Amino acid sequence: MLRLSITIPATLFFFSFVTILIALMQAVQIPFGALPSESARLATEPVSHFAHAFGGAVFGLIGPIQFGRVLAGKYGRLHRLMGRVFVISGAALSMSSITLIWSFSDSHSLLVTGGRFVCGVALGIALICAILAIRRRNITKHRDWMIRAYALGIGATAVSMVFIPIYAITGEPPMGVLADIIFMGSWALCVGLAEYIIRRIRSRT
């Protein structure tokens, strides 16, 4: 169990490092108006964009640490404090994603826009369910909903892990319907992996 408590967070950090780094860069660029040209359109929604970037970075950084502590069986004051920050950053990520989708609904296809909206709403619901579970002292349900929330919130990482190799090999990112299928398929894979992990943990405990 101790090995898992180290291996899983390290793996999550490894796969989400690029996404977290980009989010942190944007969180610094937004207040100074130094966004790159491909993100300049988001300058019209600086508050939502900043909440999305900064909230996503904090969410991605805290999540693996929290899961490592859970697997190690350490439920202390620090875990509760970081859990509150995790929920707040996740709520910011959820609400800002819905706001940005509403403001830029024509920037992506209907499939991607609809999928991102569903994931944003589902993230908020998962966080609420996690809070309700811990208020009832149901640790198992709380852990399960936190894992689901993390998978929904960090889904963009799974997308980048597919898009970046394709871009490196072909010299250009996927486009059109293929890009939409890869985008939503990668996100769905991330959520499916979370459900698999939940069932594995349940079977071991």
CSV table of N, CA and C in Angstrom, one decimal, residues 32-159:
chain,number,residue,atom,x,y,z
A,32,PHE,N,-0.9,40.2,-16.9
A,32,PHE,CA,0.0,41.1,-17.6
A,32,PHE,C,-0.4,41.3,-19.1
A,33,GLY,N,-1.5,40.6,-19.5
A,33,GLY,CA,-1.9,40.7,-20.9
A,33,GLY,C,-0.9,40.2,-21.9
A,34,ALA,N,-0.2,39.2,-21.5
A,34,ALA,CA,0.9,38.7,-22.3
A,34,ALA,C,0.6,37.3,-22.9
A,35,LEU,N,-0.7,37.1,-23.2
A,35,LEU,CA,-1.1,35.8,-23.8
A,35,LEU,C,-0.6,35.7,-25.2
A,36,PRO,N,-0.3,34.5,-25.6
A,36,PRO,CA,0.2,34.2,-27.0
A,36,PRO,C,-1.0,34.5,-27.9
A,37,SER,N,-0.7,34.6,-29.2
A,37,SER,CA,-1.7,35.0,-30.2
A,37,SER,C,-2.9,34.0,-30.3
A,38,GLU,N,-2.5,32.7,-30.1
A,38,GLU,CA,-3.6,31.7,-30.2
A,38,GLU,C,-4.6,31.7,-29.0
A,39,SER,N,-4.2,32.4,-28.0
A,39,SER,CA,-5.1,32.5,-26.8
A,39,SER,C,-5.6,33.9,-26.6
A,40,ALA,N,-5.3,34.8,-27.6
A,40,ALA,CA,-5.7,36.2,-27.4
A,40,ALA,C,-7.2,36.4,-27.3
A,41,ARG,N,-8.0,35.6,-27.9
A,41,ARG,CA,-9.4,35.8,-27.9
A,41,ARG,C,-9.9,35.6,-26.4
A,42,LEU,N,-9.2,34.8,-25.6
A,42,LEU,CA,-9.7,34.6,-24.2
A,42,LEU,C,-9.5,35.8,-23.3
A,43,ALA,N,-8.8,36.8,-23.9
A,43,ALA,CA,-8.6,38.1,-23.1
A,43,ALA,C,-9.9,38.8,-22.8
A,44,THR,N,-10.9,38.5,-23.6
A,44,THR,CA,-12.2,39.1,-23.3
A,44,THR,C,-12.9,38.6,-22.1
A,45,GLU,N,-12.4,37.5,-21.6
A,45,GLU,CA,-12.9,36.9,-20.3
A,45,GLU,C,-11.8,36.6,-19.4
A,46,PRO,N,-11.1,37.7,-18.9
A,46,PRO,CA,-9.9,37.5,-18.1
A,46,PRO,C,-10.2,36.8,-16.8
A,47,VAL,N,-11.3,37.1,-16.1
A,47,VAL,CA,-11.6,36.6,-14.8
A,47,VAL,C,-11.8,35.0,-14.9
A,48,SER,N,-12.7,34.7,-15.9
A,48,SER,CA,-13.0,33.2,-16.1
A,48,SER,C,-11.7,32.5,-16.6
A,49,HIS,N,-11.0,33.1,-17.4
A,49,HIS,CA,-9.7,32.5,-17.9
A,49,HIS,C,-8.7,32.3,-16.8
A,50,PHE,N,-8.5,33.3,-16.0
A,50,PHE,CA,-7.6,33.2,-14.9
A,50,PHE,C,-8.1,32.1,-13.9
A,51,ALA,N,-9.4,32.1,-13.6
A,51,ALA,CA,-9.9,31.1,-12.6
A,51,ALA,C,-9.7,29.7,-13.2
A,52,HIS,N,-9.9,29.6,-14.5
A,52,HIS,CA,-9.7,28.3,-15.1
A,52,HIS,C,-8.3,27.8,-15.1
A,53,ALA,N,-7.3,28.7,-15.4
A,53,ALA,CA,-5.9,28.4,-15.5
A,53,ALA,C,-5.4,28.1,-14.1
A,54,PHE,N,-5.6,29.1,-13.1
A,54,PHE,CA,-5.0,28.9,-11.8
A,54,PHE,C,-5.7,27.8,-11.0
A,55,GLY,N,-7.1,27.7,-11.2
A,55,GLY,CA,-7.8,26.7,-10.5
A,55,GLY,C,-7.4,25.3,-11.0
A,56,GLY,N,-7.2,25.2,-12.3
A,56,GLY,CA,-6.8,23.9,-12.9
A,56,GLY,C,-5.4,23.5,-12.4
A,57,ALA,N,-4.5,24.5,-12.3
A,57,ALA,CA,-3.1,24.2,-11.9
A,57,ALA,C,-3.1,23.7,-10.4
A,58,VAL,N,-3.8,24.4,-9.6
A,58,VAL,CA,-3.9,24.0,-8.2
A,58,VAL,C,-4.6,22.6,-8.0
A,59,PHE,N,-5.6,22.4,-8.8
A,59,PHE,CA,-6.4,21.2,-8.8
A,59,PHE,C,-5.5,20.0,-9.2
A,60,GLY,N,-4.7,20.2,-10.2
A,60,GLY,CA,-3.8,19.2,-10.7
A,60,GLY,C,-2.6,18.9,-9.8
A,61,LEU,N,-2.2,19.9,-9.1
A,61,LEU,CA,-1.0,19.8,-8.1
A,61,LEU,C,-1.5,19.1,-6.9
A,62,ILE,N,-2.6,19.4,-6.3
A,62,ILE,CA,-3.0,18.9,-5.0
A,62,ILE,C,-3.6,17.5,-5.2
A,63,GLY,N,-4.3,17.2,-6.2
A,63,GLY,CA,-4.9,15.9,-6.4
A,63,GLY,C,-4.0,14.7,-6.2
A,64,PRO,N,-2.9,14.6,-6.8
A,64,PRO,CA,-2.0,13.4,-6.6
A,64,PRO,C,-1.5,13.3,-5.2
A,65,ILE,N,-1.2,14.5,-4.6
A,65,ILE,CA,-0.8,14.5,-3.2
A,65,ILE,C,-1.9,13.9,-2.3
A,66,GLN,N,-3.1,14.4,-2.5
A,66,GLN,CA,-4.2,13.9,-1.7
A,66,GLN,C,-4.4,12.4,-1.8
A,67,PHE,N,-4.4,11.9,-3.0
A,67,PHE,CA,-4.6,10.5,-3.2
A,67,PHE,C,-3.5,9.6,-2.6
A,68,GLY,N,-2.2,10.2,-2.7
A,68,GLY,CA,-1.1,9.5,-2.0
A,68,GLY,C,-1.4,9.3,-0.5
A,69,ARG,N,-1.8,10.4,0.1
A,69,ARG,CA,-2.1,10.4,1.6
A,69,ARG,C,-3.3,9.4,1.9
A,70,VAL,N,-4.3,9.4,1.0
A,70,VAL,CA,-5.4,8.5,1.2
A,70,VAL,C,-4.9,7.0,1.2
A,71,LEU,N,-4.1,6.7,0.1
A,71,LEU,CA,-3.7,5.3,0.0
A,71,LEU,C,-2.8,4.9,1.1
A,72,ALA,N,-2.1,5.9,1.7
A,72,ALA,CA,-1.2,5.6,2.8
A,72,ALA,C,-2.0,5.5,4.1
A,73,GLY,N,-3.3,5.9,4.1
A,73,GLY,CA,-4.1,5.8,5.3
A,73,GLY,C,-3.9,7.0,6.2
A,74,LYS,N,-3.4,8.1,5.7
A,74,LYS,CA,-3.1,9.3,6.6
A,74,LYS,C,-4.2,10.3,6.4
A,75,TYR,N,-5.1,10.4,7.4
A,75,TYR,CA,-6.2,11.4,7.4
A,75,TYR,C,-6.0,12.4,8.5
A,76,GLY,N,-5.2,13.4,8.2
A,76,GLY,CA,-4.9,14.3,9.3
A,76,GLY,C,-5.4,15.7,8.9
A,77,ARG,N,-5.0,16.7,9.7
A,77,ARG,CA,-5.5,18.1,9.5
A,77,ARG,C,-5.0,18.6,8.2
A,78,LEU,N,-3.8,18.3,7.8
A,78,LEU,CA,-3.2,18.7,6.5
A,78,LEU,C,-4.1,18.2,5.3
A,79,HIS,N,-4.5,16.9,5.5
A,79,HIS,CA,-5.3,16.3,4.4
A,79,HIS,C,-6.6,17.0,4.3
A,80,ARG,N,-7.3,17.4,5.4
A,80,ARG,CA,-8.5,18.1,5.4
A,80,ARG,C,-8.4,19.5,4.8
A,81,LEU,N,-7.3,20.2,5.2
A,81,LEU,CA,-7.0,21.5,4.7
A,81,LEU,C,-6.8,21.5,3.2
A,82,MET,N,-5.9,20.6,2.7
A,82,MET,CA,-5.7,20.5,1.3
A,82,MET,C,-6.9,20.0,0.5
A,83,GLY,N,-7.7,19.2,1.2
A,83,GLY,CA,-9.0,18.8,0.6
A,83,GLY,C,-9.9,20.0,0.3
A,84,ARG,N,-10.0,20.9,1.2
A,84,ARG,CA,-10.8,22.1,1.0
A,84,ARG,C,-10.3,22.9,-0.1
A,85,VAL,N,-8.9,23.1,-0.2
A,85,VAL,CA,-8.4,23.8,-1.3
A,85,VAL,C,-8.6,23.1,-2.7
A,86,PHE,N,-8.6,21.8,-2.6
A,86,PHE,CA,-8.8,21.0,-3.8
A,86,PHE,C,-10.3,21.2,-4.3
A,87,VAL,N,-11.2,21.2,-3.4
A,87,VAL,CA,-12.6,21.4,-3.7
A,87,VAL,C,-12.8,22.8,-4.3
A,88,ILE,N,-12.2,23.8,-3.6
A,88,ILE,CA,-12.4,25.2,-4.1
A,88,ILE,C,-11.8,25.4,-5.5
A,89,SER,N,-10.6,24.8,-5.7
A,89,SER,CA,-10.0,25.0,-7.0
A,89,SER,C,-10.8,24.2,-8.1
A,90,GLY,N,-11.4,23.0,-7.7
A,90,GLY,CA,-12.2,22.3,-8.6
A,90,GLY,C,-13.5,23.0,-8.9
A,91,ALA,N,-14.1,23.7,-7.9
A,91,ALA,CA,-15.3,24.4,-8.2
A,91,ALA,C,-15.0,25.6,-9.1
A,92,ALA,N,-13.8,26.3,-8.9
A,92,ALA,CA,-13.4,27.3,-9.8
A,92,ALA,C,-13.2,26.8,-11.3
A,93,LEU,N,-12.6,25.6,-11.4
A,93,LEU,CA,-12.4,25.0,-12.7
A,93,LEU,C,-13.7,24.7,-13.3
A,94,SER,N,-14.6,24.1,-12.6
A,94,SER,CA,-15.9,23.8,-13.1
A,94,SER,C,-16.7,25.0,-13.6
A,95,MET,N,-16.9,26.0,-12.7
A,95,MET,CA,-17.7,27.1,-13.1
A,95,MET,C,-17.0,28.0,-14.2
A,96,SER,N,-15.7,28.1,-14.2
A,96,SER,CA,-15.0,28.9,-15.2
A,96,SER,C,-15.1,28.2,-16.6
A,97,SER,N,-15.1,26.8,-16.6
A,97,SER,CA,-15.2,26.1,-17.8
A,97,SER,C,-16.5,26.3,-18.5
A,98,ILE,N,-17.6,26.3,-17.7
A,98,ILE,CA,-18.9,26.5,-18.2
A,98,ILE,C,-19.1,27.9,-18.7
A,99,THR,N,-18.5,28.9,-18.0
A,99,THR,CA,-18.5,30.3,-18.4
A,99,THR,C,-17.8,30.5,-19.8
A,100,LEU,N,-16.6,29.9,-19.9
A,100,LEU,CA,-15.9,30.0,-21.1
A,100,LEU,C,-16.6,29.3,-22.3
A,101,ILE,N,-17.2,28.2,-22.0
A,101,ILE,CA,-17.9,27.5,-23.1
A,101,ILE,C,-19.1,28.3,-23.5
A,102,TRP,N,-19.8,29.0,-22.6
A,102,TRP,CA,-20.9,29.8,-22.9
A,102,TRP,C,-20.4,31.0,-23.8
A,103,SER,N,-19.3,31.6,-23.4
A,103,SER,CA,-18.8,32.8,-24.1
A,103,SER,C,-18.2,32.5,-25.5
A,104,PHE,N,-17.6,31.3,-25.6
A,104,PHE,CA,-17.0,30.9,-26.9
A,104,PHE,C,-17.6,29.6,-27.4
A,105,SER,N,-18.9,29.5,-27.5
A,105,SER,CA,-19.6,28.3,-27.9
A,105,SER,C,-19.3,27.9,-29.3
A,106,ASP,N,-18.9,28.9,-30.1
A,106,ASP,CA,-18.6,28.6,-31.6
A,106,ASP,C,-17.2,28.3,-31.9
A,107,SER,N,-16.3,28.2,-30.9
A,107,SER,CA,-14.9,28.0,-31.1
A,107,SER,C,-14.6,26.5,-31.3
A,108,HIS,N,-15.5,25.6,-31.0
A,108,HIS,CA,-15.3,24.2,-31.2
A,108,HIS,C,-16.5,23.6,-31.8
A,109,SER,N,-16.4,22.3,-32.2
A,109,SER,CA,-17.6,21.6,-32.8
A,109,SER,C,-18.6,21.3,-31.7
A,110,LEU,N,-19.8,20.9,-32.1
A,110,LEU,CA,-20.9,20.7,-31.2
A,110,LEU,C,-20.5,19.5,-30.3
A,111,LEU,N,-19.8,18.5,-30.8
A,111,LEU,CA,-19.4,17.3,-30.0
A,111,LEU,C,-18.4,17.8,-28.9
A,112,VAL,N,-17.4,18.5,-29.2
A,112,VAL,CA,-16.4,19.0,-28.2
A,112,VAL,C,-17.1,19.9,-27.2
A,113,THR,N,-17.8,20.9,-27.7
A,113,THR,CA,-18.5,21.9,-26.8
A,113,THR,C,-19.4,21.2,-25.9
A,114,GLY,N,-20.2,20.3,-26.4
A,114,GLY,CA,-21.2,19.5,-25.5
A,114,GLY,C,-20.5,18.6,-24.5
A,115,GLY,N,-19.4,18.0,-25.0
A,115,GLY,CA,-18.6,17.1,-24.1
A,115,GLY,C,-18.0,17.9,-23.0
A,116,ARG,N,-17.4,19.0,-23.3
A,116,ARG,CA,-16.7,19.8,-22.3
A,116,ARG,C,-17.8,20.4,-21.3
A,117,PHE,N,-18.9,20.7,-21.8
A,117,PHE,CA,-20.0,21.2,-20.9
A,117,PHE,C,-20.4,20.2,-19.9
A,118,VAL,N,-20.6,19.0,-20.4
A,118,VAL,CA,-21.0,17.8,-19.6
A,118,VAL,C,-20.0,17.5,-18.5
A,119,CYS,N,-18.7,17.5,-18.9
A,119,CYS,CA,-17.6,17.3,-18.0
A,119,CYS,C,-17.5,18.4,-16.9
A,120,GLY,N,-17.7,19.6,-17.3
A,120,GLY,CA,-17.7,20.7,-16.4
A,120,GLY,C,-18.8,20.6,-15.3
A,121,VAL,N,-20.0,20.3,-15.8
A,121,VAL,CA,-21.1,20.1,-14.9
A,121,VAL,C,-20.9,18.9,-14.0
A,122,ALA,N,-20.4,17.8,-14.6
A,122,ALA,CA,-20.2,16.6,-13.9
A,122,ALA,C,-19.1,16.8,-12.8
A,123,LEU,N,-18.1,17.6,-13.1
A,123,LEU,CA,-17.1,17.9,-12.1
A,123,LEU,C,-17.7,18.6,-10.8
A,124,GLY,N,-18.6,19.5,-11.1
A,124,GLY,CA,-19.2,20.2,-10.0
A,124,GLY,C,-20.1,19.2,-9.2
A,125,ILE,N,-20.8,18.4,-9.8
A,125,ILE,CA,-21.7,17.4,-9.2
A,125,ILE,C,-20.8,16.4,-8.3
A,126,ALA,N,-19.7,15.9,-8.9
A,126,ALA,CA,-18.8,15.0,-8.2
A,126,ALA,C,-18.3,15.6,-6.9
A,127,LEU,N,-17.9,16.9,-7.0
A,127,LEU,CA,-17.4,17.6,-5.8
A,127,LEU,C,-18.5,17.7,-4.7
A,128,ILE,N,-19.7,18.0,-5.1
A,128,ILE,CA,-20.8,18.1,-4.2
A,128,ILE,C,-21.1,16.8,-3.5
A,129,CYS,N,-21.1,15.7,-4.3
A,129,CYS,CA,-21.3,14.4,-3.8
A,129,CYS,C,-20.2,14.0,-2.8
A,130,ALA,N,-18.9,14.4,-3.1
A,130,ALA,CA,-17.8,14.1,-2.2
A,130,ALA,C,-18.0,14.8,-0.9
A,131,ILE,N,-18.4,16.1,-0.9
A,131,ILE,CA,-18.6,16.9,0.3
A,131,ILE,C,-19.8,16.2,1.1
A,132,LEU,N,-20.8,15.9,0.5
A,132,LEU,CA,-22.0,15.3,1.2
A,132,LEU,C,-21.5,13.9,1.8
A,133,ALA,N,-20.7,13.2,1.1
A,133,ALA,CA,-20.3,11.9,1.7
A,133,ALA,C,-19.4,12.0,2.9
A,134,ILE,N,-18.5,13.0,2.9
A,134,ILE,CA,-17.6,13.2,4.0
A,134,ILE,C,-18.4,13.8,5.2
A,135,ARG,N,-19.4,14.5,4.9
A,135,ARG,CA,-20.2,15.1,6.0
A,135,ARG,C,-21.0,13.9,6.7
A,136,ARG,N,-21.2,12.9,6.0
A,136,ARG,CA,-21.9,11.7,6.6
A,136,ARG,C,-20.9,10.7,7.1
A,137,ARG,N,-19.6,11.1,7.1
A,137,ARG,CA,-18.5,10.2,7.5
A,137,ARG,C,-18.3,8.9,6.7
A,138,ASN,N,-18.8,9.0,5.4
A,138,ASN,CA,-18.6,7.9,4.5
A,138,ASN,C,-17.3,8.1,3.7
A,139,ILE,N,-16.3,7.6,4.3
A,139,ILE,CA,-14.9,7.8,3.7
A,139,ILE,C,-14.8,7.1,2.3
A,140,THR,N,-15.4,5.9,2.2
A,140,THR,CA,-15.3,5.2,0.9
A,140,THR,C,-16.0,6.0,-0.2
A,141,LYS,N,-17.2,6.4,0.0
A,141,LYS,CA,-17.9,7.2,-1.0
A,141,LYS,C,-17.2,8.5,-1.3
A,142,HIS,N,-16.7,9.2,-0.2
A,142,HIS,CA,-16.0,10.4,-0.4
A,142,HIS,C,-14.7,10.2,-1.3
A,143,ARG,N,-14.0,9.2,-1.0
A,143,ARG,CA,-12.8,8.9,-1.8
A,143,ARG,C,-13.2,8.6,-3.3
A,144,ASP,N,-14.2,7.8,-3.5
A,144,ASP,CA,-14.7,7.5,-4.9
A,144,ASP,C,-15.0,8.7,-5.6
A,145,TRP,N,-15.8,9.7,-5.0
A,145,TRP,CA,-16.2,10.9,-5.7
A,145,TRP,C,-15.1,11.8,-6.0
A,146,MET,N,-14.1,11.8,-5.1
A,146,MET,CA,-12.9,12.7,-5.3
A,146,MET,C,-12.1,12.2,-6.4
A,147,ILE,N,-12.0,10.9,-6.6
A,147,ILE,CA,-11.3,10.3,-7.7
A,147,ILE,C,-12.0,10.6,-9.0
A,148,ARG,N,-13.3,10.5,-9.0
A,148,ARG,CA,-14.1,10.9,-10.2
A,148,ARG,C,-13.9,12.3,-10.5
A,149,ALA,N,-13.9,13.2,-9.5
A,149,ALA,CA,-13.8,14.6,-9.7
A,149,ALA,C,-12.4,14.9,-10.3
A,150,TYR,N,-11.4,14.3,-9.8
A,150,TYR,CA,-10.0,14.5,-10.4
A,150,TYR,C,-10.0,14.1,-11.8
A,151,ALA,N,-10.5,12.9,-12.1
A,151,ALA,CA,-10.5,12.4,-13.5
A,151,ALA,C,-11.2,13.4,-14.5
A,152,LEU,N,-12.4,13.9,-14.0
A,152,LEU,CA,-13.1,14.9,-14.9
A,152,LEU,C,-12.3,16.2,-15.0
A,153,GLY,N,-11.7,16.7,-13.9
A,153,GLY,CA,-11.0,17.9,-14.0
A,153,GLY,C,-9.7,17.9,-14.7
A,154,ILE,N,-9.1,16.8,-14.7
A,154,ILE,CA,-7.7,16.6,-15.3
A,154,ILE,C,-7.8,16.0,-16.7
A,155,GLY,N,-9.0,15.8,-17.2
A,155,GLY,CA,-9.2,15.1,-18.5
A,155,GLY,C,-8.4,15.7,-19.6
A,156,ALA,N,-8.2,17.0,-19.6
A,156,ALA,CA,-7.5,17.7,-20.7
A,156,ALA,C,-6.0,17.1,-20.7
A,157,THR,N,-5.5,16.6,-19.6
A,157,THR,CA,-4.2,16.0,-19.6
A,157,THR,C,-4.2,14.8,-20.5
A,158,ALA,N,-5.2,14.0,-20.4
A,158,ALA,CA,-5.3,12.8,-21.3
A,158,ALA,C,-5.3,13.2,-22.7
A,159,VAL,N,-6.0,14.3,-23.0
A,159,VAL,CA,-6.1,14.7,-24.4
A,159,VAL,C,-4.7,15.2,-24.9
